[in-house]
mmCIF file of C-alpha atoms in Angstrom:
data_model
loop_
_atom_site.group_PDB
_atom_site.id
_atom_site.type_symbol
_atom_site.label_atom_id
_atom_site.label_comp_id
_atom_site.label_asym_id
_atom_site.label_seq_id
_atom_site.Cartn_x
_atom_site.Cartn_y
_atom_site.Cartn_z
ATOM 1 C CA MET A 1 -112.993 -63.547 -42.292
ATOM 2 C CA SER A 2 -116.339 -64.618 -43.752
ATOM 3 C CA SER A 3 -118.448 -61.976 -45.453
ATOM 4 C CA PRO A 4 -121.463 -60.634 -43.504
ATOM 5 C CA ARG A 5 -124.906 -62.068 -44.290
ATOM 6 C CA LEU A 6 -128.071 -60.103 -44.728
ATOM 7 C CA ILE A 7 -130.793 -60.763 -42.176
ATOM 8 C CA ARG A 8 -133.198 -61.994 -44.859
ATOM 9 C CA GLU A 9 -130.717 -64.718 -45.783
ATOM 10 C CA LEU A 10 -131.117 -66.258 -42.340
ATOM 11 C CA PHE A 11 -134.740 -67.209 -43.020
ATOM 12 C CA ARG A 12 -135.888 -70.343 -44.808
ATOM 13 C CA GLN A 13 -138.526 -68.424 -46.784
ATOM 14 C CA ASP A 14 -138.699 -64.970 -48.322
ATOM 15 C CA VAL A 15 -139.603 -62.605 -45.484
ATOM 16 C CA THR A 16 -140.656 -59.892 -47.942
ATOM 17 C CA ARG A 17 -143.574 -61.982 -49.224
ATOM 18 C CA ASP A 18 -147.128 -60.908 -48.460
ATOM 19 C CA ILE A 19 -148.087 -62.353 -45.062
ATOM 20 C CA PRO A 20 -151.698 -61.617 -44.004
ATOM 21 C CA PRO A 21 -151.940 -60.451 -40.381
ATOM 22 C CA VAL A 22 -154.822 -62.811 -39.582
ATOM 23 C CA VAL A 23 -156.625 -65.817 -41.046
ATOM 24 C CA TYR A 24 -159.926 -64.996 -42.704
ATOM 25 C CA PHE A 25 -162.609 -67.672 -42.660
ATOM 26 C CA HIS A 26 -164.207 -66.462 -45.900
ATOM 27 C CA GLU A 27 -161.010 -67.022 -47.912
ATOM 28 C CA GLN A 28 -161.434 -70.682 -48.858
ATOM 29 C CA SER A 29 -160.151 -70.958 -52.423
ATOM 30 C CA PRO A 30 -157.784 -73.930 -52.884
ATOM 31 C CA ALA A 31 -154.897 -71.602 -53.784
ATOM 32 C CA LYS A 32 -155.397 -69.424 -50.706
ATOM 33 C CA VAL A 33 -155.754 -72.388 -48.370
ATOM 34 C CA ARG A 34 -152.645 -73.965 -49.866
ATOM 35 C CA ASP A 35 -150.684 -70.831 -49.005
ATOM 36 C CA GLU A 36 -152.068 -70.858 -45.466
ATOM 37 C CA VAL A 37 -151.327 -74.499 -44.727
ATOM 38 C CA SER A 38 -147.845 -74.246 -46.227
ATOM 39 C CA GLU A 39 -147.095 -71.546 -43.624
ATOM 40 C CA TYR A 40 -148.766 -73.397 -40.763
ATOM 41 C CA ILE A 41 -146.634 -74.327 -37.772
ATOM 42 C CA ILE A 42 -147.956 -77.123 -35.563
ATOM 43 C CA THR A 43 -146.492 -76.489 -32.140
ATOM 44 C CA GLY A 44 -146.014 -79.041 -29.378
ATOM 45 C CA GLY A 45 -145.593 -82.738 -29.933
ATOM 46 C CA TRP A 46 -142.429 -82.907 -27.848
ATOM 47 C CA LYS A 47 -141.569 -86.029 -25.913
ATOM 48 C CA LYS A 48 -141.503 -85.507 -22.157
ATOM 49 C CA ASP A 49 -137.749 -85.969 -21.969
ATOM 50 C CA HIS A 50 -137.104 -83.282 -24.578
ATOM 51 C CA PRO A 51 -135.979 -79.863 -23.246
ATOM 52 C CA ASN A 52 -138.664 -78.099 -25.306
ATOM 53 C CA TYR A 53 -141.433 -80.021 -23.545
ATOM 54 C CA LYS A 54 -141.196 -77.660 -20.566
ATOM 55 C CA ARG A 55 -141.695 -74.695 -22.895
ATOM 56 C CA VAL A 56 -144.567 -76.114 -24.980
ATOM 57 C CA PRO A 57 -146.121 -79.085 -23.154
ATOM 58 C CA ASP A 58 -149.533 -78.537 -24.717
ATOM 59 C CA GLY A 59 -149.398 -77.154 -28.239
ATOM 60 C CA ILE A 60 -151.426 -77.410 -31.434
ATOM 61 C CA HIS A 61 -150.387 -81.039 -31.855
ATOM 62 C CA GLU A 62 -151.917 -81.985 -28.528
ATOM 63 C CA GLN A 63 -155.090 -80.000 -29.230
ATOM 64 C CA TYR A 64 -155.687 -81.700 -32.577
ATOM 65 C CA VAL A 65 -155.089 -85.146 -31.103
ATOM 66 C CA ARG A 66 -157.334 -84.432 -28.128
ATOM 67 C CA LEU A 67 -160.220 -83.055 -30.187
ATOM 68 C CA LEU A 68 -160.164 -85.732 -32.886
ATOM 69 C CA SER A 69 -159.876 -88.498 -30.301
ATOM 70 C CA ALA A 70 -162.762 -87.100 -28.262
ATOM 71 C CA ILE A 71 -165.012 -86.894 -31.344
ATOM 72 C CA SER A 72 -164.147 -90.503 -32.195
ATOM 73 C CA ASP A 73 -164.913 -91.588 -28.632
ATOM 74 C CA GLU A 74 -168.255 -89.798 -28.701
ATOM 75 C CA MET A 75 -169.187 -91.341 -32.051
ATOM 76 C CA GLN A 76 -168.630 -94.824 -30.684
ATOM 77 C CA LYS A 77 -170.939 -94.388 -27.719
ATOM 78 C CA SER A 78 -174.011 -96.575 -27.676
ATOM 79 C CA GLY A 79 -176.778 -94.588 -29.346
ATOM 80 C CA GLY A 80 -174.344 -91.954 -30.570
ATOM 81 C CA PRO A 81 -173.159 -88.770 -28.847
ATOM 82 C CA SER A 82 -175.684 -86.749 -26.898
ATOM 83 C CA LEU A 83 -173.516 -83.634 -27.140
ATOM 84 C CA PRO A 84 -171.984 -83.345 -30.655
ATOM 85 C CA THR A 85 -170.484 -79.920 -30.009
ATOM 86 C CA ALA A 86 -167.137 -78.378 -29.110
ATOM 87 C CA TRP A 87 -166.155 -74.903 -27.957
ATOM 88 C CA ILE A 88 -162.697 -73.815 -29.140
ATOM 89 C CA SER A 89 -161.462 -70.775 -27.252
ATOM 90 C CA GLY A 90 -158.334 -68.667 -27.241
ATOM 91 C CA PHE A 91 -157.225 -65.072 -27.028
ATOM 92 C CA TYR A 92 -156.798 -62.927 -30.133
ATOM 93 C CA GLY A 93 -153.871 -64.257 -32.177
ATOM 94 C CA SER A 94 -153.726 -67.605 -30.373
ATOM 95 C CA GLY A 95 -154.309 -69.530 -33.609
ATOM 96 C CA LYS A 96 -157.797 -70.886 -32.993
ATOM 97 C CA SER A 97 -159.083 -69.683 -36.375
ATOM 98 C CA SER A 98 -156.298 -71.382 -38.329
ATOM 99 C CA PHE A 99 -156.714 -74.497 -36.199
ATOM 100 C CA ALA A 100 -160.448 -74.791 -36.876
ATOM 101 C CA LYS A 101 -160.505 -73.555 -40.466
ATOM 102 C CA LEU A 102 -157.877 -76.047 -41.630
ATOM 103 C CA LEU A 103 -159.557 -78.862 -39.740
ATOM 104 C CA GLY A 104 -163.010 -78.040 -41.110
ATOM 105 C CA LEU A 105 -161.874 -77.752 -44.727
ATOM 106 C CA SER A 106 -159.851 -80.953 -44.333
ATOM 107 C CA LEU A 107 -162.996 -82.747 -43.206
ATOM 108 C CA ASP A 108 -164.768 -81.255 -46.217
ATOM 109 C CA GLY A 109 -162.253 -82.966 -48.503
ATOM 110 C CA LEU A 110 -160.774 -79.803 -49.998
ATOM 111 C CA GLU A 111 -158.333 -80.546 -52.798
ATOM 112 C CA LEU A 112 -155.424 -78.163 -53.333
ATOM 113 C CA PRO A 113 -154.278 -76.897 -56.754
ATOM 114 C CA GLU A 114 -151.578 -79.550 -57.199
ATOM 115 C CA GLY A 115 -154.080 -82.325 -56.531
ATOM 116 C CA GLN A 116 -152.981 -83.009 -52.962
ATOM 117 C CA SER A 117 -155.674 -83.115 -50.317
ATOM 118 C CA LEU A 118 -155.648 -80.447 -47.636
ATOM 119 C CA ALA A 119 -155.944 -83.188 -45.009
ATOM 120 C CA GLU A 120 -152.741 -84.843 -46.161
ATOM 121 C CA MET A 121 -150.850 -81.545 -46.296
ATOM 122 C CA LEU A 122 -152.090 -80.586 -42.820
ATOM 123 C CA LEU A 123 -150.947 -83.899 -41.375
ATOM 124 C CA ALA A 124 -147.564 -83.419 -43.061
ATOM 125 C CA ARG A 125 -147.151 -80.066 -41.309
ATOM 126 C CA ASP A 126 -146.764 -81.880 -37.990
ATOM 127 C CA LEU A 127 -142.993 -82.279 -37.836
ATOM 128 C CA SER A 128 -142.897 -83.163 -34.158
ATOM 129 C CA ASP A 129 -141.478 -86.298 -32.578
ATOM 130 C CA ARG A 130 -145.036 -87.507 -31.970
ATOM 131 C CA ALA A 131 -146.471 -86.659 -35.387
ATOM 132 C CA GLN A 132 -147.823 -90.201 -35.774
ATOM 133 C CA GLU A 133 -150.285 -89.497 -32.940
ATOM 134 C CA PHE A 134 -151.966 -86.827 -35.057
ATOM 135 C CA ARG A 135 -152.138 -89.116 -38.070
ATOM 136 C CA ASP A 136 -153.499 -91.982 -35.965
ATOM 137 C CA ALA A 137 -156.181 -89.719 -34.460
ATOM 138 C CA TRP A 138 -157.191 -88.553 -37.950
ATOM 139 C CA ASP A 139 -157.295 -92.107 -39.328
ATOM 140 C CA ARG A 140 -159.372 -93.297 -36.388
ATOM 141 C CA LEU A 141 -161.890 -90.492 -36.912
ATOM 142 C CA ARG A 142 -162.172 -91.345 -40.598
ATOM 143 C CA GLN A 143 -162.869 -94.947 -39.678
ATOM 144 C CA VAL A 144 -165.910 -93.962 -37.619
ATOM 145 C CA ILE A 145 -167.024 -91.172 -40.001
ATOM 146 C CA ALA A 146 -167.104 -92.471 -43.549
ATOM 147 C CA ASP A 147 -168.301 -89.402 -45.451
ATOM 148 C CA PRO A 148 -167.597 -86.119 -43.632
ATOM 149 C CA PHE A 149 -168.379 -82.717 -45.118
ATOM 150 C CA ALA A 150 -168.334 -79.230 -43.629
ATOM 151 C CA VAL A 151 -169.445 -75.630 -43.685
ATOM 152 C CA VAL A 152 -166.847 -73.180 -42.371
ATOM 153 C CA PHE A 153 -167.819 -69.560 -41.795
ATOM 154 C CA ASP A 154 -167.467 -66.447 -39.635
ATOM 155 C CA ILE A 155 -170.821 -65.649 -38.035
ATOM 156 C CA GLY A 156 -170.001 -61.955 -37.699
ATOM 157 C CA GLY A 157 -169.488 -61.557 -41.433
ATOM 158 C CA PHE A 158 -172.270 -63.889 -42.534
ATOM 159 C CA ALA A 159 -175.244 -63.220 -40.247
ATOM 160 C CA ARG A 160 -178.138 -61.109 -41.538
ATOM 161 C CA ASP A 161 -180.179 -58.679 -39.461
ATOM 162 C CA ASN A 162 -178.997 -60.039 -36.116
ATOM 163 C CA GLU A 163 -180.243 -63.513 -36.951
ATOM 164 C CA GLN A 164 -179.650 -66.473 -34.676
ATOM 165 C CA ILE A 165 -176.722 -68.802 -35.289
ATOM 166 C CA HIS A 166 -178.975 -71.759 -36.071
ATOM 167 C CA THR A 167 -180.604 -69.785 -38.888
ATOM 168 C CA ALA A 168 -177.233 -68.863 -40.391
ATOM 169 C CA CYS A 169 -176.174 -72.512 -40.182
ATOM 170 C CA VAL A 170 -179.245 -73.581 -42.148
ATOM 171 C CA ARG A 171 -178.419 -71.090 -44.914
ATOM 172 C CA GLN A 172 -174.828 -72.309 -45.086
ATOM 173 C CA VAL A 173 -175.890 -75.933 -45.301
ATOM 174 C CA GLN A 174 -178.419 -75.075 -48.021
ATOM 175 C CA THR A 175 -175.645 -73.552 -50.118
ATOM 176 C CA ARG A 176 -173.202 -76.377 -49.398
ATOM 177 C CA LEU A 177 -175.721 -78.999 -50.528
ATOM 178 C CA GLY A 178 -176.612 -77.165 -53.714
ATOM 179 C CA TYR A 179 -179.919 -75.556 -52.826
ATOM 180 C CA CYS A 180 -180.807 -72.081 -54.070
ATOM 181 C CA GLU A 181 -179.248 -69.259 -52.048
ATOM 182 C CA LYS A 182 -182.692 -67.654 -51.710
ATOM 183 C CA GLU A 183 -184.114 -69.173 -48.531
ATOM 184 C CA LEU A 184 -187.771 -69.305 -49.520
ATOM 185 C CA VAL A 185 -186.852 -71.129 -52.704
ATOM 186 C CA ALA A 186 -184.480 -73.490 -50.884
ATOM 187 C CA ASN A 187 -187.169 -74.372 -48.359
ATOM 188 C CA PHE A 188 -189.614 -75.168 -51.154
ATOM 189 C CA GLU A 189 -187.005 -77.226 -52.998
ATOM 190 C CA LEU A 190 -186.673 -79.381 -49.895
ATOM 191 C CA ARG A 191 -190.464 -79.709 -49.564
ATOM 192 C CA MET A 192 -190.682 -80.957 -53.143
ATOM 193 C CA GLU A 193 -187.857 -83.433 -52.594
ATOM 194 C CA LYS A 194 -189.549 -84.853 -49.515
ATOM 195 C CA ALA A 195 -192.821 -85.144 -51.454
ATOM 196 C CA GLY A 196 -191.110 -87.057 -54.268
ATOM 197 C CA GLU A 197 -191.815 -84.327 -56.810
ATOM 198 C CA TRP A 198 -188.298 -83.048 -57.420
ATOM 199 C CA ASP A 199 -187.251 -85.174 -60.402
ATOM 200 C CA ARG A 200 -190.327 -84.145 -62.364
ATOM 201 C CA PHE A 201 -189.745 -80.477 -61.467
ATOM 202 C CA LEU A 202 -186.202 -80.744 -62.885
ATOM 203 C CA ALA A 203 -187.520 -82.435 -66.019
ATOM 204 C CA VAL A 204 -190.071 -79.670 -66.552
ATOM 205 C CA SER A 205 -187.405 -77.010 -66.079
ATOM 206 C CA ARG A 206 -185.387 -78.568 -68.898
ATOM 207 C CA GLU A 207 -188.425 -78.926 -71.147
ATOM 208 C CA ILE A 208 -189.165 -75.190 -71.003
ATOM 209 C CA GLY A 209 -185.540 -74.181 -71.513
ATOM 210 C CA GLN A 210 -184.943 -73.069 -67.919
ATOM 211 C CA PRO A 211 -182.781 -75.892 -66.512
ATOM 212 C CA TRP A 212 -182.886 -75.335 -62.763
ATOM 213 C CA ASP A 213 -179.363 -76.643 -62.175
ATOM 214 C CA GLU A 214 -178.127 -73.718 -64.264
ATOM 215 C CA LYS A 215 -180.626 -71.094 -63.127
ATOM 216 C CA LYS A 216 -180.753 -71.599 -59.339
ATOM 217 C CA ASP A 217 -177.863 -69.212 -58.686
ATOM 218 C CA ASP A 218 -179.132 -66.406 -60.925
ATOM 219 C CA PRO A 219 -180.013 -63.075 -59.261
ATOM 220 C CA PHE A 220 -183.664 -63.623 -60.228
ATOM 221 C CA ALA A 221 -183.746 -67.322 -59.421
ATOM 222 C CA ASP A 222 -186.944 -66.941 -57.409
ATOM 223 C CA GLU A 223 -188.765 -65.634 -60.486
ATOM 224 C CA VAL A 224 -187.423 -68.490 -62.607
ATOM 225 C CA PHE A 225 -188.510 -70.943 -59.920
ATOM 226 C CA SER A 226 -191.999 -69.472 -59.945
ATOM 227 C CA GLU A 227 -192.176 -69.736 -63.723
ATOM 228 C CA ILE A 228 -191.150 -73.399 -63.662
ATOM 229 C CA LEU A 229 -193.798 -74.132 -61.027
ATOM 230 C CA HIS A 230 -196.403 -72.569 -63.333
ATOM 231 C CA HIS A 231 -195.532 -75.091 -66.051
ATOM 232 C CA TYR A 232 -195.190 -77.855 -63.489
ATOM 233 C CA ASN A 233 -198.701 -77.347 -62.063
ATOM 234 C CA SER A 234 -200.696 -74.711 -63.920
ATOM 235 C CA ASP A 235 -203.867 -75.552 -62.005
ATOM 236 C CA ARG A 236 -202.282 -74.433 -58.741
ATOM 237 C CA TYR A 237 -199.919 -71.776 -60.131
ATOM 238 C CA THR A 238 -202.114 -70.165 -62.765
ATOM 239 C CA ASP A 239 -199.663 -67.387 -63.614
ATOM 240 C CA PRO A 240 -195.858 -67.537 -64.022
ATOM 241 C CA MET A 241 -195.487 -65.288 -60.991
ATOM 242 C CA SER A 242 -198.197 -66.943 -58.874
ATOM 243 C CA TRP A 243 -195.777 -68.689 -56.536
ATOM 244 C CA ILE A 244 -193.545 -65.691 -55.901
ATOM 245 C CA ASP A 245 -196.528 -63.328 -55.497
ATOM 246 C CA SER A 246 -198.122 -65.631 -52.932
ATOM 247 C CA ARG A 247 -194.964 -65.394 -50.835
ATOM 248 C CA SER A 248 -194.547 -61.647 -50.949
ATOM 249 C CA GLY A 249 -193.518 -60.413 -47.516
ATOM 250 C CA THR A 250 -192.972 -63.935 -46.179
ATOM 251 C CA THR A 251 -189.988 -64.360 -43.895
ATOM 252 C CA VAL A 252 -188.242 -67.525 -42.797
ATOM 253 C CA SER A 253 -188.780 -67.975 -39.082
ATOM 254 C CA ASP A 254 -187.533 -71.156 -37.479
ATOM 255 C CA SER A 255 -186.769 -72.331 -33.990
ATOM 256 C CA PRO A 256 -183.627 -74.311 -33.104
ATOM 257 C CA THR A 257 -185.768 -77.450 -33.220
ATOM 258 C CA GLU A 258 -187.041 -76.626 -36.717
ATOM 259 C CA ALA A 259 -183.549 -75.664 -37.887
ATOM 260 C CA VAL A 260 -182.108 -79.015 -36.822
ATOM 261 C CA ALA A 261 -184.998 -80.852 -38.490
ATOM 262 C CA THR A 262 -184.345 -78.932 -41.721
ATOM 263 C CA ILE A 263 -180.628 -79.754 -41.620
ATOM 264 C CA ARG A 264 -181.495 -83.402 -40.962
ATOM 265 C CA ASP A 265 -183.860 -83.512 -43.950
ATOM 266 C CA MET A 266 -181.387 -81.819 -46.294
ATOM 267 C CA ILE A 267 -178.707 -84.353 -45.414
ATOM 268 C CA GLN A 268 -181.122 -87.236 -45.930
ATOM 269 C CA MET A 269 -182.070 -85.871 -49.349
ATOM 270 C CA ARG A 270 -178.669 -84.847 -50.687
ATOM 271 C CA LYS A 271 -175.929 -86.386 -48.542
ATOM 272 C CA PRO A 272 -177.304 -89.649 -47.122
ATOM 273 C CA GLY A 273 -174.730 -91.289 -44.910
ATOM 274 C CA GLY A 274 -172.760 -88.052 -44.562
ATOM 275 C CA THR A 275 -171.633 -86.444 -41.321
ATOM 276 C CA LEU A 276 -171.712 -82.653 -41.233
ATOM 277 C CA PHE A 277 -169.270 -80.436 -39.332
ATOM 278 C CA MET A 278 -170.357 -76.824 -38.865
ATOM 279 C CA VAL A 279 -167.304 -74.733 -37.947
ATOM 280 C CA VAL A 280 -168.346 -71.233 -36.854
ATOM 281 C CA ASP A 281 -165.871 -68.482 -35.963
ATOM 282 C CA GLU A 282 -166.338 -65.481 -33.636
ATOM 283 C CA VAL A 283 -169.273 -67.045 -31.811
ATOM 284 C CA SER A 284 -168.501 -65.650 -28.350
ATOM 285 C CA GLN A 285 -168.407 -62.059 -29.606
ATOM 286 C CA TYR A 286 -171.711 -62.648 -31.359
ATOM 287 C CA VAL A 287 -173.702 -64.323 -28.590
ATOM 288 C CA LEU A 288 -172.311 -63.465 -25.176
ATOM 289 C CA SER A 289 -173.557 -59.875 -25.223
ATOM 290 C CA HIS A 290 -177.095 -61.031 -26.069
ATOM 291 C CA GLU A 291 -178.767 -63.332 -23.569
ATOM 292 C CA GLN A 292 -181.317 -64.564 -26.096
ATOM 293 C CA ARG A 293 -178.561 -65.586 -28.505
ATOM 294 C CA VAL A 294 -176.861 -67.598 -25.777
ATOM 295 C CA ASP A 295 -180.146 -69.338 -24.980
ATOM 296 C CA LYS A 296 -180.804 -70.090 -28.648
ATOM 297 C CA LEU A 297 -177.271 -71.388 -29.143
ATOM 298 C CA ARG A 298 -177.659 -73.664 -26.141
ATOM 299 C CA ALA A 299 -180.992 -74.932 -27.474
ATOM 300 C CA PHE A 300 -179.481 -75.500 -30.927
ATOM 301 C CA ALA A 301 -176.607 -77.524 -29.470
ATOM 302 C CA SER A 302 -179.002 -79.605 -27.390
ATOM 303 C CA GLU A 303 -181.266 -80.301 -30.370
ATOM 304 C CA LEU A 304 -178.309 -81.446 -32.460
ATOM 305 C CA GLY A 305 -177.630 -84.061 -29.828
ATOM 306 C CA SER A 306 -181.190 -85.189 -29.233
ATOM 307 C CA GLN A 307 -182.238 -85.318 -32.907
ATOM 308 C CA LEU A 308 -179.109 -86.249 -34.831
ATOM 309 C CA LYS A 309 -176.849 -88.194 -32.455
ATOM 310 C CA GLY A 310 -173.542 -87.313 -34.102
ATOM 311 C CA LYS A 311 -174.645 -86.911 -37.727
ATOM 312 C CA VAL A 312 -174.014 -83.176 -37.324
ATOM 313 C CA TRP A 313 -171.295 -81.533 -35.209
ATOM 314 C CA LEU A 314 -171.033 -77.894 -34.184
ATOM 315 C CA LEU A 315 -167.534 -76.522 -33.558
ATOM 316 C CA ALA A 316 -167.884 -72.983 -32.202
ATOM 317 C CA LEU A 317 -164.988 -70.559 -31.705
ATOM 318 C CA GLY A 318 -164.520 -67.540 -29.489
ATOM 319 C CA GLN A 319 -161.988 -65.489 -27.589
ATOM 320 C CA GLN A 320 -163.891 -66.041 -24.364
ATOM 321 C CA ARG A 321 -164.552 -69.373 -22.737
ATOM 322 C CA ILE A 322 -168.218 -70.191 -22.642
ATOM 323 C CA ASP A 323 -168.190 -72.553 -19.641
ATOM 324 C CA GLU A 324 -169.917 -70.171 -17.286
ATOM 325 C CA GLU A 325 -172.533 -69.110 -19.832
ATOM 326 C CA ALA A 326 -173.349 -72.445 -21.445
ATOM 327 C CA GLY A 327 -172.830 -74.797 -18.552
ATOM 328 C CA ASP A 328 -172.235 -78.304 -19.868
ATOM 329 C CA THR A 329 -173.669 -77.616 -23.325
ATOM 330 C CA PHE A 330 -170.238 -77.808 -24.991
ATOM 331 C CA LEU A 331 -167.180 -79.972 -24.762
ATOM 332 C CA VAL A 332 -164.433 -77.366 -24.280
ATOM 333 C CA TRP A 333 -160.984 -77.002 -25.818
ATOM 334 C CA ALA A 334 -158.802 -73.997 -25.041
#
């Protein structure tokens, strides 16, 4: 008689390891993402004649293929897509956060600790009979989008003072493209870039021993910025704190139209030729209980289409479907 086996010996991996109960969007370090993707199970992908097809006819495999193919189709439309948005819905625990987080960071080109790209590891996690479909859909998307990058965040944990989603997106893009995290400073950085004054500003910052590339993330970066401006143009900024004093009490207030224009300008300045994917979690919980937020989200999505024609995509997640609230504003995956 064979000796009895312990239950833990029946599993391929150590079941006593730390397994987080949910996926957190803010955890994006290469080591953490590597652990997440190594545990990721891509369901579906069964051929129709396989017995498991009846059980899982439409799994994660099918959803990835469908979404990537639809984005590629939209990008190849004459004049570009008029609706560069997707709503990804699912009940709590359905896997929508893992699905979108791994996709977004793959599009951002995240490299894992061993040097392997997240995109390649994600594709390798599809062990289904039809795994090549996923790889083909990814390769096709990369053919029509040469230089993708992404911001991936949870709106509930990132938003300030009940701000609109378009405002939070602007702040995320500012950080992703290397602008100062202080919004007033970031907005002025962009103004100087558009005016052709940025290179000289950087040169002045180095001349006075306050290199902006090193100082822009300091807690008092706005004061450093003001000091540099004083040396840059002492006629206008007569005192080192002139710029910051003149903006005391100023708040950033932008409409969806202005937000999209700002995102467009930042990409033109710092990522020309790039295509941005904004992947935002927990959107339905954030907007559906506030009519104004729904209206602003709809306006933001529409402006992305009318102004940018596929240079920026918004992938919004939520437990609830948004069809009834947003009408035809979003392509919908569930």
